[in-house]
């Protein structure tokens, strides 16, 4: 909504919202491929994002996304600046730098990074020994930095981004060999080590023909051209409102955000709340509010036959699929047994444009209140989960506690129950933490009992001979 409002103020008409990864893919003409899975690696100055896209007959589908909001080129600058300052300390001794002088060190580090990344000719620092001068505090110091040393400094940060890439590939159910191409977005992808590591992971050089700072804008421009000349074959439609599920505490977990291009399919894993739970109610809702009773109910069904397990052990995969006509299919499957259930619904049925607009206005008007309600509900759910676990543990191993220990634990549990009935989120969280502290000795005793039971009747010689136990203290 904010993007559309800004465009309107600038005198522009918004015909379509395009996700950044999709726009980057369009810039390379990947929409012309009949079918394929592509990765969009987006490393900017302060954030990192990775998206896996599946393209089929001009339709873009986001298979999985991930990232790190605290990883980017700025971290490269800090690593280089800290290297310069450490060497400067060896040369000139300890000194106290002002905030402005630290910024000078960071600017020098950024210049070194950009120059070495370009391998530019005519730059004395690049061609004559890679010597960089740090002029702060009225004193100058010279520092050697070549591409190999820079690579060593930033290698842990690049490896961090690739760990996220591997996790997102797992989420998408694909391997690096399945990826047909890797699109680079963001100025920090110019760093040679980034491109080298991406090429090593995927077994192919990344697509870097278009300026990574401009690739998203180029793709958006191509989509605008397609729309204005009447050949809208790239995107079909978007979801007008978010689609999600009710979770414990009356919260909404959004699975498909609004303005997601369709057709689209997404899935998330959920788990059970109580020990021995053999069924799960699936409540599908639509809207932008945080609490379920403030959104529109679309459908309900129950997944039965879940194997009785400890709370949190079962894995229920819930999938949302919206086809080109806007028909939503929600399916739920217990991954261990394959037991499944599904329902179909038309999310936009019975909603006028004015009603959709009103739902969006409410989500913005009550955003702060909604978030406060969500945080309170989450605190109640977590505290309730802790109480349920302790009650179950007391029923099994309560004999491990002395009278005084049990009285103290039950007193702390009563305090948490009382707090849950109130609306003080900080009090609920504080008492829950206190309860965890009080229950820690009980947990240790239960663990000791479990270990003794596991080792009962096992000869010491057999344990010593077991290679798997050789590292056990």
GROMACS .gro file of C-alpha atoms in nm:
model
  473
    1UNK     CA    1   0.000   0.000   0.000
    2UNK     CA    2   0.285   0.238   0.086
    3UNK     CA    3   0.452   0.165  -0.249
    4UNK     CA    4   0.131   0.240  -0.438
    5UNK     CA    5   0.074   0.560  -0.237
    6UNK     CA    6   0.429   0.682  -0.307
    7UNK     CA    7   0.388   0.614  -0.679
    8UNK     CA    8   0.055   0.794  -0.687
    9UNK     CA    9   0.211   1.101  -0.519
   10UNK     CA   10   0.487   1.092  -0.783
   11UNK     CA   11   0.223   1.090  -1.057
   12UNK     CA   12   0.272   0.726  -1.156
   13UNK     CA   13   0.004   0.466  -1.211
   14UNK     CA   14   0.076   0.128  -1.052
   15UNK     CA   15  -0.029  -0.149  -1.289
   16UNK     CA   16   0.131  -0.440  -1.104
   17UNK     CA   17   0.350  -0.509  -0.801
   18UNK     CA   18   0.644  -0.734  -0.882
   19UNK     CA   19   0.858  -0.914  -0.627
   20UNK     CA   20   1.227  -0.822  -0.647
   21UNK     CA   21   1.350  -1.179  -0.720
   22UNK     CA   22   1.090  -1.212  -0.996
   23UNK     CA   23   1.194  -0.876  -1.146
   24UNK     CA   24   1.560  -0.980  -1.141
   25UNK     CA   25   1.471  -1.303  -1.321
   26UNK     CA   26   1.272  -1.109  -1.581
   27UNK     CA   27   1.572  -0.887  -1.652
   28UNK     CA   28   1.761  -1.192  -1.774
   29UNK     CA   29   1.467  -1.310  -1.981
   30UNK     CA   30   1.432  -1.624  -1.772
   31UNK     CA   31   1.056  -1.605  -1.821
   32UNK     CA   32   1.117  -1.720  -2.178
   33UNK     CA   33   1.236  -2.059  -2.051
   34UNK     CA   34   0.977  -2.337  -2.074
   35UNK     CA   35   1.057  -2.459  -1.727
   36UNK     CA   36   1.332  -2.433  -1.469
   37UNK     CA   37   1.440  -2.357  -1.113
   38UNK     CA   38   1.656  -2.049  -1.054
   39UNK     CA   39   1.819  -1.891  -0.752
   40UNK     CA   40   1.830  -1.515  -0.689
   41UNK     CA   41   2.123  -1.424  -0.460
   42UNK     CA   42   2.070  -1.072  -0.325
   43UNK     CA   43   2.357  -0.927  -0.118
   44UNK     CA   44   2.326  -0.555  -0.056
   45UNK     CA   45   2.493  -0.316   0.182
   46UNK     CA   46   2.313  -0.427   0.496
   47UNK     CA   47   2.097  -0.730   0.420
   48UNK     CA   48   2.111  -1.066   0.244
   49UNK     CA   49   1.825  -1.253   0.076
   50UNK     CA   50   1.808  -1.573  -0.125
   51UNK     CA   51   1.504  -1.683  -0.325
   52UNK     CA   52   1.440  -2.002  -0.518
   53UNK     CA   53   1.206  -1.948  -0.813
   54UNK     CA   54   1.033  -2.204  -1.029
   55UNK     CA   55   0.937  -2.083  -1.374
   56UNK     CA   56   0.698  -2.262  -1.602
   57UNK     CA   57   0.537  -2.122  -1.916
   58UNK     CA   58   0.586  -1.762  -1.805
   59UNK     CA   59   0.456  -1.818  -1.449
   60UNK     CA   60   0.689  -1.736  -1.161
   61UNK     CA   61   0.652  -1.924  -0.836
   62UNK     CA   62   0.860  -1.857  -0.525
   63UNK     CA   63   0.955  -2.199  -0.389
   64UNK     CA   64   1.145  -2.081  -0.081
   65UNK     CA   65   1.307  -1.768   0.059
   66UNK     CA   66   1.550  -1.688   0.338
   67UNK     CA   67   1.807  -1.436   0.442
   68UNK     CA   68   1.984  -1.242   0.714
   69UNK     CA   69   1.882  -0.886   0.797
   70UNK     CA   70   2.226  -0.826   0.956
   71UNK     CA   71   2.458  -0.944   0.680
   72UNK     CA   72   2.586  -0.737   0.390
   73UNK     CA   73   2.866  -0.536   0.237
   74UNK     CA   74   2.885  -0.316   0.547
   75UNK     CA   75   3.008  -0.620   0.736
   76UNK     CA   76   3.283  -0.663   0.477
   77UNK     CA   77   3.385  -0.300   0.541
   78UNK     CA   78   3.396  -0.355   0.917
   79UNK     CA   79   3.612  -0.666   0.882
   80UNK     CA   80   3.866  -0.476   0.667
   81UNK     CA   81   3.858  -0.166   0.890
   82UNK     CA   82   3.920  -0.377   1.200
   83UNK     CA   83   4.217  -0.535   1.022
   84UNK     CA   84   4.359  -0.189   0.944
   85UNK     CA   85   4.306  -0.064   1.300
   86UNK     CA   86   4.463  -0.374   1.453
   87UNK     CA   87   4.775  -0.326   1.240
   88UNK     CA   88   4.773   0.047   1.320
   89UNK     CA   89   4.774  -0.038   1.691
   90UNK     CA   90   5.085  -0.252   1.637
   91UNK     CA   91   5.256   0.040   1.459
   92UNK     CA   92   5.146   0.340   1.665
   93UNK     CA   93   5.020   0.195   1.991
   94UNK     CA   94   4.679   0.222   2.155
   95UNK     CA   95   4.473   0.529   2.067
   96UNK     CA   96   4.118   0.644   2.123
   97UNK     CA   97   3.936   0.729   1.802
   98UNK     CA   98   3.632   0.951   1.773
   99UNK     CA   99   3.319   0.836   1.591
  100UNK     CA  100   3.419   1.051   1.294
  101UNK     CA  101   3.766   0.894   1.279
  102UNK     CA  102   3.612   0.545   1.286
  103UNK     CA  103   3.398   0.650   0.989
  104UNK     CA  104   3.715   0.752   0.805
  105UNK     CA  105   3.857   0.404   0.871
  106UNK     CA  106   3.537   0.248   0.735
  107UNK     CA  107   3.545   0.471   0.425
  108UNK     CA  108   3.905   0.367   0.359
  109UNK     CA  109   3.806   0.001   0.403
  110UNK     CA  110   3.514   0.043   0.161
  111UNK     CA  111   3.739   0.208  -0.096
  112UNK     CA  112   3.988  -0.079  -0.065
  113UNK     CA  113   3.707  -0.335  -0.105
  114UNK     CA  114   3.562  -0.166  -0.412
  115UNK     CA  115   3.901  -0.111  -0.575
  116UNK     CA  116   4.019  -0.467  -0.518
  117UNK     CA  117   3.682  -0.604  -0.635
  118UNK     CA  118   3.712  -0.411  -0.962
  119UNK     CA  119   4.083  -0.497  -0.997
  120UNK     CA  120   4.095  -0.151  -1.148
  121UNK     CA  121   4.390  -0.034  -1.350
  122UNK     CA  122   4.558   0.299  -1.285
  123UNK     CA  123   4.495   0.279  -0.909
  124UNK     CA  124   4.827   0.305  -0.719
  125UNK     CA  125   4.690   0.100  -0.430
  126UNK     CA  126   4.591  -0.184  -0.662
  127UNK     CA  127   4.905  -0.179  -0.876
  128UNK     CA  128   5.180  -0.078  -0.635
  129UNK     CA  129   5.184  -0.319  -0.344
  130UNK     CA  130   4.823  -0.267  -0.239
  131UNK     CA  131   4.925  -0.005   0.020
  132UNK     CA  132   4.639   0.181   0.185
  133UNK     CA  133   4.687   0.493   0.396
  134UNK     CA  134   4.479   0.551   0.707
  135UNK     CA  135   4.485   0.917   0.810
  136UNK     CA  136   4.303   0.960   1.142
  137UNK     CA  137   4.377   1.143   1.465
  138UNK     CA  138   4.639   1.354   1.292
  139UNK     CA  139   4.860   1.051   1.227
  140UNK     CA  140   4.905   0.850   0.908
  141UNK     CA  141   4.966   0.477   0.883
  142UNK     CA  142   5.018   0.259   0.576
  143UNK     CA  143   4.863  -0.088   0.541
  144UNK     CA  144   4.912  -0.371   0.296
  145UNK     CA  145   4.595  -0.533   0.162
  146UNK     CA  146   4.573  -0.747  -0.146
  147UNK     CA  147   4.284  -0.952  -0.282
  148UNK     CA  148   4.396  -1.273  -0.109
  149UNK     CA  149   4.408  -1.103   0.230
  150UNK     CA  150   4.070  -0.938   0.176
  151UNK     CA  151   3.924  -1.276   0.082
  152UNK     CA  152   4.055  -1.425   0.407
  153UNK     CA  153   3.897  -1.142   0.609
  154UNK     CA  154   3.551  -1.170   0.456
  155UNK     CA  155   3.544  -1.549   0.397
  156UNK     CA  156   3.347  -1.624   0.720
  157UNK     CA  157   3.079  -1.374   0.616
  158UNK     CA  158   3.047  -1.520   0.267
  159UNK     CA  159   3.031  -1.870   0.419
  160UNK     CA  160   2.748  -1.747   0.644
  161UNK     CA  161   2.545  -1.645   0.340
  162UNK     CA  162   2.606  -1.981   0.172
  163UNK     CA  163   2.487  -2.167   0.483
  164UNK     CA  164   2.157  -1.980   0.445
  165UNK     CA  165   2.151  -2.067   0.074
  166UNK     CA  166   2.187  -2.439   0.154
  167UNK     CA  167   1.906  -2.419   0.411
  168UNK     CA  168   1.673  -2.248   0.161
  169UNK     CA  169   1.759  -2.508  -0.103
  170UNK     CA  170   1.656  -2.775   0.149
  171UNK     CA  171   1.331  -2.586   0.217
  172UNK     CA  172   1.261  -2.577  -0.156
  173UNK     CA  173   1.336  -2.949  -0.189
  174UNK     CA  174   1.608  -2.898  -0.450
  175UNK     CA  175   1.985  -2.943  -0.472
  176UNK     CA  176   2.244  -2.707  -0.623
  177UNK     CA  177   2.255  -2.935  -0.928
  178UNK     CA  178   1.882  -2.866  -0.988
  179UNK     CA  179   1.942  -2.491  -1.027
  180UNK     CA  180   1.956  -2.379  -1.390
  181UNK     CA  181   2.099  -2.036  -1.313
  182UNK     CA  182   2.192  -1.800  -1.030
  183UNK     CA  183   2.097  -1.432  -1.068
  184UNK     CA  184   2.305  -1.177  -0.874
  185UNK     CA  185   2.138  -0.875  -0.714
  186UNK     CA  186   2.301  -0.607  -0.497
  187UNK     CA  187   2.629  -0.422  -0.519
  188UNK     CA  188   2.811  -0.655  -0.279
  189UNK     CA  189   2.784  -0.938  -0.533
  190UNK     CA  190   3.063  -0.762  -0.724
  191UNK     CA  191   3.315  -0.896  -0.470
  192UNK     CA  192   3.512  -1.169  -0.650
  193UNK     CA  193   3.505  -1.411  -0.355
  194UNK     CA  194   3.124  -1.397  -0.351
  195UNK     CA  195   3.104  -1.493  -0.718
  196UNK     CA  196   3.371  -1.762  -0.679
  197UNK     CA  197   3.195  -1.927  -0.385
  198UNK     CA  198   2.858  -1.917  -0.563
  199UNK     CA  199   3.017  -2.080  -0.868
  200UNK     CA  200   3.168  -2.350  -0.646
  201UNK     CA  201   2.837  -2.422  -0.472
  202UNK     CA  202   2.623  -2.439  -0.786
  203UNK     CA  203   2.884  -2.574  -1.024
  204UNK     CA  204   2.830  -2.286  -1.268
  205UNK     CA  205   2.920  -1.917  -1.287
  206UNK     CA  206   2.641  -1.683  -1.174
  207UNK     CA  207   2.452  -1.459  -1.416
  208UNK     CA  208   2.620  -1.120  -1.380
  209UNK     CA  209   2.588  -0.953  -1.720
  210UNK     CA  210   2.349  -0.685  -1.586
  211UNK     CA  211   2.458  -0.434  -1.322
  212UNK     CA  212   2.346  -0.598  -0.994
  213UNK     CA  213   2.239  -0.255  -0.864
  214UNK     CA  214   2.005  -0.211  -1.162
  215UNK     CA  215   1.885  -0.562  -1.242
  216UNK     CA  216   1.561  -0.531  -1.041
  217UNK     CA  217   1.473  -0.198  -1.206
  218UNK     CA  218   1.548  -0.342  -1.551
  219UNK     CA  219   1.317  -0.637  -1.485
  220UNK     CA  220   1.039  -0.411  -1.356
  221UNK     CA  221   1.074  -0.194  -1.668
  222UNK     CA  222   1.041  -0.499  -1.893
  223UNK     CA  223   0.726  -0.602  -1.707
  224UNK     CA  224   0.588  -0.247  -1.745
  225UNK     CA  225   0.654  -0.266  -2.119
  226UNK     CA  226   0.473  -0.599  -2.140
  227UNK     CA  227   0.173  -0.455  -1.956
  228UNK     CA  228   0.151  -0.133  -2.157
  229UNK     CA  229   0.175  -0.301  -2.498
  230UNK     CA  230  -0.094  -0.548  -2.403
  231UNK     CA  231   0.113  -0.865  -2.379
  232UNK     CA  232   0.078  -0.940  -2.011
  233UNK     CA  233   0.218  -1.291  -2.017
  234UNK     CA  234   0.460  -1.268  -1.726
  235UNK     CA  235   0.231  -1.249  -1.425
  236UNK     CA  236  -0.129  -1.354  -1.399
  237UNK     CA  237  -0.265  -1.199  -1.078
  238UNK     CA  238  -0.188  -1.139  -0.713
  239UNK     CA  239  -0.358  -1.238  -0.389
  240UNK     CA  240  -0.558  -0.937  -0.265
  241UNK     CA  241  -0.532  -1.031   0.103
  242UNK     CA  242  -0.302  -1.254   0.308
  243UNK     CA  243  -0.399  -1.619   0.361
  244UNK     CA  244  -0.304  -1.804   0.677
  245UNK     CA  245  -0.391  -2.034   0.964
  246UNK     CA  246  -0.508  -2.001   1.321
  247UNK     CA  247  -0.243  -2.111   1.573
  248UNK     CA  248  -0.249  -2.151   1.950
  249UNK     CA  249  -0.369  -1.847   2.139
  250UNK     CA  250  -0.591  -1.724   1.856
  251UNK     CA  251  -0.291  -1.600   1.655
  252UNK     CA  252  -0.270  -1.589   1.276
  253UNK     CA  253   0.027  -1.739   1.094
  254UNK     CA  254   0.034  -1.587   0.744
  255UNK     CA  255   0.133  -1.847   0.483
  256UNK     CA  256   0.074  -1.650   0.162
  257UNK     CA  257   0.115  -1.272   0.202
  258UNK     CA  258  -0.109  -1.036   0.007
  259UNK     CA  259   0.011  -0.922  -0.335
  260UNK     CA  260   0.179  -1.258  -0.398
  261UNK     CA  261   0.165  -1.338  -0.772
  262UNK     CA  262  -0.053  -1.637  -0.853
  263UNK     CA  263  -0.057  -1.922  -0.923
  264UNK     CA  264   0.148  -1.988  -0.609
  265UNK     CA  265   0.205  -2.273  -0.367
  266UNK     CA  266   0.361  -2.248  -0.023
  267UNK     CA  267   0.385  -2.481   0.274
  268UNK     CA  268   0.483  -2.460   0.639
  269UNK     CA  269   0.535  -2.717   0.910
  270UNK     CA  270   0.338  -2.707   1.233
  271UNK     CA  271   0.339  -2.934   1.534
  272UNK     CA  272   0.121  -3.048   1.823
  273UNK     CA  273   0.070  -2.849   2.142
  274UNK     CA  274  -0.015  -3.129   2.388
  275UNK     CA  275   0.127  -3.472   2.463
  276UNK     CA  276  -0.062  -3.754   2.291
  277UNK     CA  277  -0.252  -3.519   2.059
  278UNK     CA  278  -0.404  -3.731   1.781
  279UNK     CA  279  -0.589  -3.464   1.580
  280UNK     CA  280  -0.534  -3.107   1.468
  281UNK     CA  281  -0.800  -2.851   1.373
  282UNK     CA  282  -0.704  -2.651   1.063
  283UNK     CA  283  -0.872  -2.309   1.048
  284UNK     CA  284  -0.800  -2.113   0.728
  285UNK     CA  285  -0.835  -1.734   0.752
  286UNK     CA  286  -0.789  -1.430   0.529
  287UNK     CA  287  -0.680  -1.080   0.624
  288UNK     CA  288  -0.400  -0.866   0.760
  289UNK     CA  289  -0.477  -0.857   1.134
  290UNK     CA  290  -0.275  -1.049   1.392
  291UNK     CA  291  -0.562  -1.214   1.584
  292UNK     CA  292  -0.787  -1.471   1.422
  293UNK     CA  293  -1.118  -1.317   1.534
  294UNK     CA  294  -1.027  -0.996   1.347
  295UNK     CA  295  -0.989  -1.174   1.012
  296UNK     CA  296  -1.225  -1.352   0.774
  297UNK     CA  297  -1.282  -1.722   0.829
  298UNK     CA  298  -1.261  -1.921   0.504
  299UNK     CA  299  -1.271  -2.289   0.598
  300UNK     CA  300  -1.220  -2.544   0.875
  301UNK     CA  301  -1.128  -2.911   0.871
  302UNK     CA  302  -0.967  -3.161   1.108
  303UNK     CA  303  -0.663  -3.378   1.042
  304UNK     CA  304  -0.717  -3.700   1.236
  305UNK     CA  305  -0.499  -4.003   1.294
  306UNK     CA  306  -0.186  -3.825   1.414
  307UNK     CA  307   0.032  -4.079   1.603
  308UNK     CA  308   0.030  -4.002   1.977
  309UNK     CA  309   0.362  -3.837   2.055
  310UNK     CA  310   0.515  -3.586   2.293
  311UNK     CA  311   0.412  -3.226   2.232
  312UNK     CA  312   0.619  -3.077   1.953
  313UNK     CA  313   0.731  -3.413   1.810
  314UNK     CA  314   0.473  -3.451   1.532
  315UNK     CA  315   0.535  -3.276   1.200
  316UNK     CA  316   0.225  -3.150   1.020
  317UNK     CA  317   0.296  -3.000   0.679
  318UNK     CA  318   0.023  -2.758   0.574
  319UNK     CA  319   0.027  -2.648   0.211
  320UNK     CA  320  -0.152  -2.354   0.047
  321UNK     CA  321  -0.194  -2.354  -0.331
  322UNK     CA  322  -0.372  -2.078  -0.524
  323UNK     CA  323  -0.434  -2.150  -0.892
  324UNK     CA  324  -0.466  -1.903  -1.179
  325UNK     CA  325  -0.839  -1.860  -1.107
  326UNK     CA  326  -0.779  -1.771  -0.744
  327UNK     CA  327  -0.904  -2.106  -0.611
  328UNK     CA  328  -0.732  -2.192  -0.285
  329UNK     CA  329  -0.657  -2.551  -0.189
  330UNK     CA  330  -0.535  -2.615   0.166
  331UNK     CA  331  -0.390  -2.954   0.249
  332UNK     CA  332  -0.251  -3.096   0.573
  333UNK     CA  333  -0.032  -3.405   0.600
  334UNK     CA  334   0.134  -3.580   0.893
  335UNK     CA  335   0.476  -3.649   0.744
  336UNK     CA  336   0.552  -3.973   0.931
  337UNK     CA  337   0.231  -4.160   0.838
  338UNK     CA  338   0.124  -3.978   0.522
  339UNK     CA  339  -0.227  -3.918   0.661
  340UNK     CA  340  -0.370  -3.618   0.475
  341UNK     CA  341  -0.680  -3.401   0.441
  342UNK     CA  342  -0.764  -3.103   0.220
  343UNK     CA  343  -1.029  -2.842   0.144
  344UNK     CA  344  -1.094  -2.603  -0.147
  345UNK     CA  345  -1.228  -2.249  -0.115
  346UNK     CA  346  -1.261  -1.932  -0.322
  347UNK     CA  347  -1.097  -1.660  -0.106
  348UNK     CA  348  -1.238  -1.360  -0.297
  349UNK     CA  349  -1.596  -1.492  -0.309
  350UNK     CA  350  -1.844  -1.250  -0.153
  351UNK     CA  351  -1.588  -0.971  -0.099
  352UNK     CA  352  -1.634  -0.639  -0.276
  353UNK     CA  353  -1.346  -0.403  -0.351
  354UNK     CA  354  -1.472  -0.170  -0.076
  355UNK     CA  355  -1.470  -0.452   0.179
  356UNK     CA  356  -1.114  -0.546   0.082
  357UNK     CA  357  -1.010  -0.183   0.117
  358UNK     CA  358  -1.175  -0.163   0.459
  359UNK     CA  359  -0.985  -0.472   0.577
  360UNK     CA  360  -0.658  -0.316   0.463
  361UNK     CA  361  -0.740   0.017   0.631
  362UNK     CA  362  -0.816  -0.160   0.957
  363UNK     CA  363  -0.488  -0.350   0.944
  364UNK     CA  364  -0.298  -0.020   0.918
  365UNK     CA  365  -0.511   0.170   1.168
  366UNK     CA  366  -0.483  -0.095   1.438
  367UNK     CA  367  -0.133  -0.219   1.354
  368UNK     CA  368   0.025  -0.123   1.688
  369UNK     CA  369  -0.266  -0.255   1.895
  370UNK     CA  370  -0.270  -0.578   1.692
  371UNK     CA  371   0.101  -0.634   1.751
  372UNK     CA  372   0.062  -0.575   2.125
  373UNK     CA  373  -0.223  -0.827   2.132
  374UNK     CA  374  -0.013  -1.075   1.937
  375UNK     CA  375   0.284  -1.042   2.173
  376UNK     CA  376   0.055  -1.091   2.473
  377UNK     CA  377  -0.101  -1.401   2.315
  378UNK     CA  378   0.242  -1.543   2.231
  379UNK     CA  379   0.359  -1.490   2.590
  380UNK     CA  380   0.048  -1.671   2.716
  381UNK     CA  381   0.103  -1.961   2.475
  382UNK     CA  382   0.468  -2.005   2.572
  383UNK     CA  383   0.388  -1.987   2.942
  384UNK     CA  384   0.105  -2.238   2.896
  385UNK     CA  385   0.337  -2.471   2.706
  386UNK     CA  386   0.583  -2.460   2.999
  387UNK     CA  387   0.306  -2.532   3.250
  388UNK     CA  388   0.177  -2.828   3.049
  389UNK     CA  389   0.526  -2.975   3.022
  390UNK     CA  390   0.589  -2.941   3.397
  391UNK     CA  391   0.252  -3.087   3.490
  392UNK     CA  392   0.325  -3.391   3.271
  393UNK     CA  393   0.673  -3.424   3.420
  394UNK     CA  394   0.542  -3.408   3.776
  395UNK     CA  395   0.295  -3.681   3.696
  396UNK     CA  396   0.579  -3.910   3.585
  397UNK     CA  397   0.875  -3.815   3.803
  398UNK     CA  398   0.727  -3.612   4.085
  399UNK     CA  399   0.880  -3.853   4.338
  400UNK     CA  400   1.223  -3.706   4.261
  401UNK     CA  401   1.133  -3.387   4.449
  402UNK     CA  402   1.134  -3.332   4.820
  403UNK     CA  403   0.839  -3.168   4.988
  404UNK     CA  404   1.001  -2.823   4.996
  405UNK     CA  405   1.120  -2.848   4.633
  406UNK     CA  406   0.777  -2.950   4.510
  407UNK     CA  407   0.606  -2.676   4.710
  408UNK     CA  408   0.839  -2.412   4.560
  409UNK     CA  409   0.780  -2.544   4.208
  410UNK     CA  410   0.403  -2.557   4.245
  411UNK     CA  411   0.401  -2.206   4.394
  412UNK     CA  412   0.589  -2.074   4.090
  413UNK     CA  413   0.345  -2.257   3.861
  414UNK     CA  414   0.049  -2.096   4.040
  415UNK     CA  415   0.206  -1.753   3.990
  416UNK     CA  416   0.237  -1.816   3.617
  417UNK     CA  417  -0.125  -1.937   3.592
  418UNK     CA  418  -0.243  -1.621   3.765
  419UNK     CA  419  -0.033  -1.400   3.539
  420UNK     CA  420  -0.168  -1.569   3.224
  421UNK     CA  421  -0.517  -1.457   3.322
  422UNK     CA  422  -0.399  -1.094   3.322
  423UNK     CA  423  -0.278  -0.867   3.044
  424UNK     CA  424   0.073  -0.779   3.168
  425UNK     CA  425   0.301  -0.937   2.907
  426UNK     CA  426   0.619  -0.843   3.092
  427UNK     CA  427   0.490  -1.005   3.411
  428UNK     CA  428   0.397  -1.325   3.227
  429UNK     CA  429   0.742  -1.345   3.067
  430UNK     CA  430   0.922  -1.267   3.392
  431UNK     CA  431   0.734  -1.527   3.594
  432UNK     CA  432   0.780  -1.786   3.318
  433UNK     CA  433   1.156  -1.727   3.329
  434UNK     CA  434   1.148  -1.757   3.707
  435UNK     CA  435   0.958  -2.085   3.675
  436UNK     CA  436   1.220  -2.218   3.431
  437UNK     CA  437   1.490  -2.133   3.686
  438UNK     CA  438   1.303  -2.305   3.971
  439UNK     CA  439   1.236  -2.613   3.756
  440UNK     CA  440   1.596  -2.654   3.637
  441UNK     CA  441   1.706  -2.883   3.925
  442UNK     CA  442   1.399  -3.101   3.859
  443UNK     CA  443   1.492  -3.127   3.492
  444UNK     CA  444   1.847  -3.229   3.586
  445UNK     CA  445   1.718  -3.500   3.819
  446UNK     CA  446   1.490  -3.632   3.544
  447UNK     CA  447   1.783  -3.642   3.304
  448UNK     CA  448   1.994  -3.832   3.557
  449UNK     CA  449   1.716  -4.084   3.604
  450UNK     CA  450   1.680  -4.127   3.229
  451UNK     CA  451   2.053  -4.186   3.186
  452UNK     CA  452   2.061  -4.439   3.468
  453UNK     CA  453   1.766  -4.622   3.316
  454UNK     CA  454   1.932  -4.628   2.975
  455UNK     CA  455   2.257  -4.769   3.117
  456UNK     CA  456   2.095  -5.016   3.354
  457UNK     CA  457   2.231  -5.366   3.293
  458UNK     CA  458   2.500  -5.247   3.049
  459UNK     CA  459   2.855  -5.354   3.138
  460UNK     CA  460   3.118  -5.081   3.168
  461UNK     CA  461   3.347  -5.280   2.936
  462UNK     CA  462   3.078  -5.276   2.667
  463UNK     CA  463   3.047  -4.899   2.690
  464UNK     CA  464   3.424  -4.851   2.675
  465UNK     CA  465   3.443  -5.076   2.368
  466UNK     CA  466   3.173  -4.884   2.182
  467UNK     CA  467   3.342  -4.647   1.934
  468UNK     CA  468   3.041  -4.418   1.943
  469UNK     CA  469   3.101  -4.352   2.311
  470UNK     CA  470   3.472  -4.268   2.278
  471UNK     CA  471   3.413  -3.894   2.289
  472UNK     CA  472   3.172  -3.907   2.580
  473UNK     CA  473   3.319  -3.745   2.895
   0.00000   0.00000   0.00000
